[in-house]
Short mmCIF file of C-alpha atoms in Angstrom, two decimals:
data_model
loop_
_atom_site.label_atom_id
_atom_site.label_comp_id
_atom_site.label_asym_id
_atom_site.label_seq_id
_atom_site.Cartn_x
_atom_site.Cartn_y
_atom_site.Cartn_z
CA UNK A 208 -7.32 -5.78 -48.63
CA UNK A 209 -7.65 -9.46 -47.70
CA UNK A 210 -7.69 -10.27 -43.96
CA UNK A 211 -4.39 -12.14 -43.91
CA UNK A 212 -2.65 -9.32 -45.80
CA UNK A 213 -4.10 -6.72 -43.45
CA UNK A 214 -2.94 -8.71 -40.45
CA UNK A 215 0.55 -8.99 -41.91
CA UNK A 216 0.62 -5.26 -42.62
CA UNK A 217 -0.40 -4.41 -39.05
CA UNK A 218 2.18 -6.76 -37.58
CA UNK A 219 4.89 -5.35 -39.82
CA UNK A 220 3.91 -1.82 -38.79
CA UNK A 221 4.05 -2.77 -35.12
CA UNK A 222 7.47 -4.32 -35.57
CA UNK A 223 8.77 -1.18 -37.30
CA UNK A 224 7.32 0.99 -34.54
CA UNK A 225 8.97 -1.22 -31.94
CA UNK A 226 12.32 -0.96 -33.67
CA UNK A 227 12.02 2.84 -33.78
CA UNK A 228 11.11 3.11 -30.10
CA UNK A 229 13.89 0.70 -29.18
CA UNK A 230 16.45 2.73 -31.11
CA UNK A 231 15.46 5.99 -29.43
CA UNK A 232 15.40 4.53 -25.91
CA UNK A 233 18.38 2.19 -25.94
CA UNK A 234 20.92 4.87 -25.07
CA UNK A 235 18.81 6.16 -22.21
CA UNK A 236 18.19 2.68 -20.88
CA UNK A 237 21.91 1.96 -20.85
CA UNK A 238 22.56 4.91 -18.54
CA UNK A 239 19.51 4.76 -16.30
CA UNK A 240 19.47 1.09 -15.37
CA UNK A 241 21.18 -2.22 -15.64
CA UNK A 242 19.15 -3.76 -18.47
CA UNK A 243 18.59 -7.52 -18.55
CA UNK A 244 20.04 -9.49 -21.43
CA UNK A 245 17.90 -9.11 -24.54
CA UNK A 246 17.04 -12.77 -24.82
CA UNK A 247 16.06 -13.00 -21.14
CA UNK A 248 13.90 -9.87 -21.30
CA UNK A 249 12.15 -10.94 -24.48
CA UNK A 250 11.53 -14.41 -23.10
CA UNK A 251 10.16 -13.08 -19.80
CA UNK A 252 7.79 -10.61 -21.42
CA UNK A 253 6.69 -13.17 -23.98
CA UNK A 254 5.36 -15.23 -21.08
CA UNK A 255 3.03 -12.31 -20.34
CA UNK A 256 2.00 -11.51 -23.88
CA UNK A 257 1.29 -15.17 -24.58
CA UNK A 258 -1.09 -15.26 -21.64
CA UNK A 259 -2.68 -11.98 -22.76
CA UNK A 260 -3.30 -13.50 -26.20
CA UNK A 261 -4.71 -16.71 -24.73
CA UNK A 262 -7.07 -14.71 -22.53
CA UNK A 263 -8.20 -12.66 -25.52
CA UNK A 264 -8.99 -15.76 -27.51
CA UNK A 265 -11.20 -16.93 -24.66
CA UNK A 266 -13.21 -13.73 -25.20
CA UNK A 267 -14.67 -15.50 -28.23
CA UNK A 268 -16.14 -18.17 -25.96
CA UNK A 269 -17.36 -15.58 -23.46
CA UNK A 270 -19.10 -13.73 -26.28
CA UNK A 271 -20.57 -16.94 -27.69
CA UNK A 272 -21.90 -17.84 -24.24
CA UNK A 273 -23.57 -14.45 -23.76
CA UNK A 274 -24.67 -13.49 -27.26
CA UNK A 275 -28.42 -13.52 -27.66
CA UNK A 276 -29.02 -13.85 -23.92
CA UNK A 277 -29.79 -11.36 -21.18
CA UNK A 278 -26.22 -11.58 -19.86
CA UNK A 279 -24.50 -8.23 -20.55
CA UNK A 280 -20.93 -7.83 -21.71
CA UNK A 281 -20.26 -5.52 -18.77
CA UNK A 282 -20.46 -7.41 -15.48
CA UNK A 283 -19.32 -5.01 -12.72
CA UNK A 284 -19.87 -7.51 -9.91
CA UNK A 285 -17.77 -10.20 -11.60
CA UNK A 286 -15.10 -7.64 -12.53
CA UNK A 287 -14.90 -6.36 -8.95
CA UNK A 288 -14.58 -9.92 -7.69
CA UNK A 289 -11.66 -10.58 -10.05
CA UNK A 290 -9.87 -7.34 -9.19
CA UNK A 291 -10.30 -7.79 -5.44
CA UNK A 292 -9.01 -11.35 -5.73
CA UNK A 293 -5.89 -10.45 -7.72
CA UNK A 294 -5.14 -7.51 -5.41
CA UNK A 295 -5.18 -9.81 -2.38
CA UNK A 296 -3.08 -12.46 -4.12
CA UNK A 297 -0.62 -9.84 -5.39
CA UNK A 298 0.10 -8.71 -1.85
CA UNK A 299 0.90 -12.30 -0.92
CA UNK A 300 3.38 -12.48 -3.80
CA UNK A 301 5.14 -9.28 -2.77
CA UNK A 302 3.67 -7.29 -5.67
CA UNK A 303 2.00 -3.89 -5.52
CA UNK A 304 -1.77 -4.59 -5.48
CA UNK A 305 -2.64 -1.35 -7.29
CA UNK A 306 -0.22 -2.06 -10.12
CA UNK A 307 -1.43 -5.63 -10.53
CA UNK A 308 -5.04 -4.47 -10.42
CA UNK A 309 -4.28 -2.02 -13.24
CA UNK A 310 -2.84 -4.83 -15.38
CA UNK A 311 -5.87 -7.02 -14.82
CA UNK A 312 -8.27 -4.16 -15.41
CA UNK A 313 -6.64 -3.76 -18.83
CA UNK A 314 -7.17 -7.48 -19.49
CA UNK A 315 -10.85 -7.14 -18.65
CA UNK A 316 -11.25 -4.10 -20.90
CA UNK A 317 -9.39 -5.85 -23.72
CA UNK A 318 -11.68 -8.84 -23.36
CA UNK A 319 -14.78 -6.63 -23.51
CA UNK A 320 -13.39 -4.83 -26.57
CA UNK A 321 -13.20 -8.16 -28.38
CA UNK A 322 -16.65 -9.19 -27.20
CA UNK A 323 -18.20 -5.95 -28.50
CA UNK A 324 -16.44 -6.40 -31.80
CA UNK A 325 -17.73 -9.94 -32.14
CA UNK A 326 -21.27 -8.84 -31.29
CA UNK A 327 -21.09 -6.21 -34.03
CA UNK A 328 -19.73 -8.77 -36.48
CA UNK A 329 -22.43 -11.31 -35.67
CA UNK A 330 -25.17 -8.69 -35.86
CA UNK A 331 -23.96 -7.66 -39.31
CA UNK A 332 -23.28 -11.21 -40.54
CA UNK A 333 -25.76 -13.69 -39.05
CA UNK A 334 -24.12 -16.55 -40.93
CA UNK A 335 -20.99 -16.05 -38.77
CA UNK A 336 -22.82 -16.35 -35.46
CA UNK A 337 -21.64 -19.18 -33.17
CA UNK A 338 -23.52 -22.42 -33.54
CA UNK A 339 -22.72 -23.62 -30.00
CA UNK A 340 -23.07 -21.88 -26.64
CA UNK A 341 -20.17 -22.67 -24.26
CA UNK A 342 -20.96 -23.10 -20.59
CA UNK A 343 -19.74 -19.87 -19.00
CA UNK A 344 -19.59 -21.20 -15.44
CA UNK A 345 -18.25 -24.70 -16.08
CA UNK A 346 -16.04 -24.22 -19.15
CA UNK A 347 -15.03 -20.62 -19.74
CA UNK A 348 -14.53 -19.10 -16.30
CA UNK A 349 -12.36 -21.96 -14.99
CA UNK A 350 -10.08 -21.44 -18.00
CA UNK A 351 -9.95 -17.70 -17.28
CA UNK A 352 -9.21 -18.40 -13.62
CA UNK A 353 -6.30 -20.64 -14.59
CA UNK A 354 -4.86 -17.88 -16.77
CA UNK A 355 -5.26 -15.46 -13.86
CA UNK A 356 -3.08 -17.71 -11.68
CA UNK A 357 -0.47 -18.03 -14.42
CA UNK A 358 -0.52 -14.27 -15.04
CA UNK A 359 0.13 -13.51 -11.38
CA UNK A 360 3.11 -15.85 -11.43
CA UNK A 361 4.39 -14.26 -14.64
CA UNK A 362 4.01 -10.76 -13.20
CA UNK A 363 6.06 -11.83 -10.19
CA UNK A 364 8.76 -13.37 -12.38
CA UNK A 365 8.97 -10.37 -14.70
CA UNK A 366 9.00 -7.65 -12.03
CA UNK A 367 12.64 -6.61 -12.68
CA UNK A 368 12.12 -6.54 -16.45
CA UNK A 369 8.89 -4.55 -16.19
CA UNK A 370 10.58 -1.95 -13.99
CA UNK A 371 13.44 -1.51 -16.46
CA UNK A 372 13.56 1.45 -18.83
CA UNK A 373 13.72 -0.91 -21.81
CA UNK A 374 10.43 -2.61 -20.90
CA UNK A 375 8.11 -0.86 -23.35
CA UNK A 376 9.90 -1.62 -26.64
CA UNK A 377 10.59 -5.17 -25.50
CA UNK A 378 6.94 -5.60 -24.50
CA UNK A 379 5.69 -4.53 -27.92
CA UNK A 380 8.23 -6.79 -29.60
CA UNK A 381 6.98 -9.70 -27.50
CA UNK A 382 3.37 -8.77 -28.26
CA UNK A 383 4.14 -8.75 -31.97
CA UNK A 384 5.52 -12.28 -31.79
CA UNK A 385 2.53 -13.45 -29.77
CA UNK A 386 0.11 -11.85 -32.22
CA UNK A 387 1.85 -13.57 -35.11
CA UNK A 388 2.04 -16.92 -33.32
CA UNK A 389 -1.66 -16.91 -32.48
CA UNK A 390 -2.63 -15.53 -35.89
CA UNK A 391 -4.67 -12.75 -34.32
CA UNK A 392 -7.07 -10.92 -36.60
CA UNK A 393 -7.52 -7.13 -36.56
CA UNK A 394 -10.07 -7.23 -33.73
CA UNK A 395 -7.87 -9.35 -31.49
CA UNK A 396 -4.83 -7.23 -32.37
CA UNK A 397 -6.75 -4.23 -31.08
CA UNK A 398 -7.55 -6.21 -27.97
CA UNK A 399 -3.91 -7.13 -27.45
CA UNK A 400 -2.93 -3.49 -27.75
CA UNK A 401 -5.53 -2.62 -25.11
CA UNK A 402 -4.06 -5.26 -22.78
CA UNK A 403 -0.57 -3.73 -22.65
CA UNK A 404 -0.58 -0.17 -21.18
CA UNK A 405 -0.14 -0.98 -17.49
CA UNK A 406 2.56 -3.65 -17.77
CA UNK A 407 5.72 -1.54 -17.72
CA UNK A 408 6.90 0.49 -14.79
CA UNK A 409 5.12 -1.80 -12.30
CA UNK A 410 6.51 -4.04 -9.61
#
């Protein structure tokens, strides 16, 4: 199957799955909480999934910066620094630091999933290897740091939506639209899926 057809098939499947989950949870959500208006909820969660997708696409530059060097994909010291930073900033925003840390840990793991996939692709197909090496410290990490700031703000703004019983189906619907808008391939779709688990049910 050609890549664009496979991507379309996966997105269609995700949309159907979202519709099924939404249908089975809508009645429960109506009785267990006061759900936000559909348009508002979708818009709020799209702000998150758009940032998740943008962060995933930066994984390509992270991988290109590290590939063929001694810099490993796993960087526990850098990861700990990020998680400690977002935990401290979350507290200042009135968010639960543990919940926010879980969301960002998922972003890190999603990013590494994409990096590993790219490494495997480049090992198997040398002609697809990057021809330029981005500057990790001056170019890539500042962009990631900016997304971190925007994600914290989005998590604060979406706290009521994320705590609502209808969050999960709406989240996957938003992720589907983001995946389509950014034309994510199969690898990045997998990464986006890995970025989502800790979003709902958090404050």
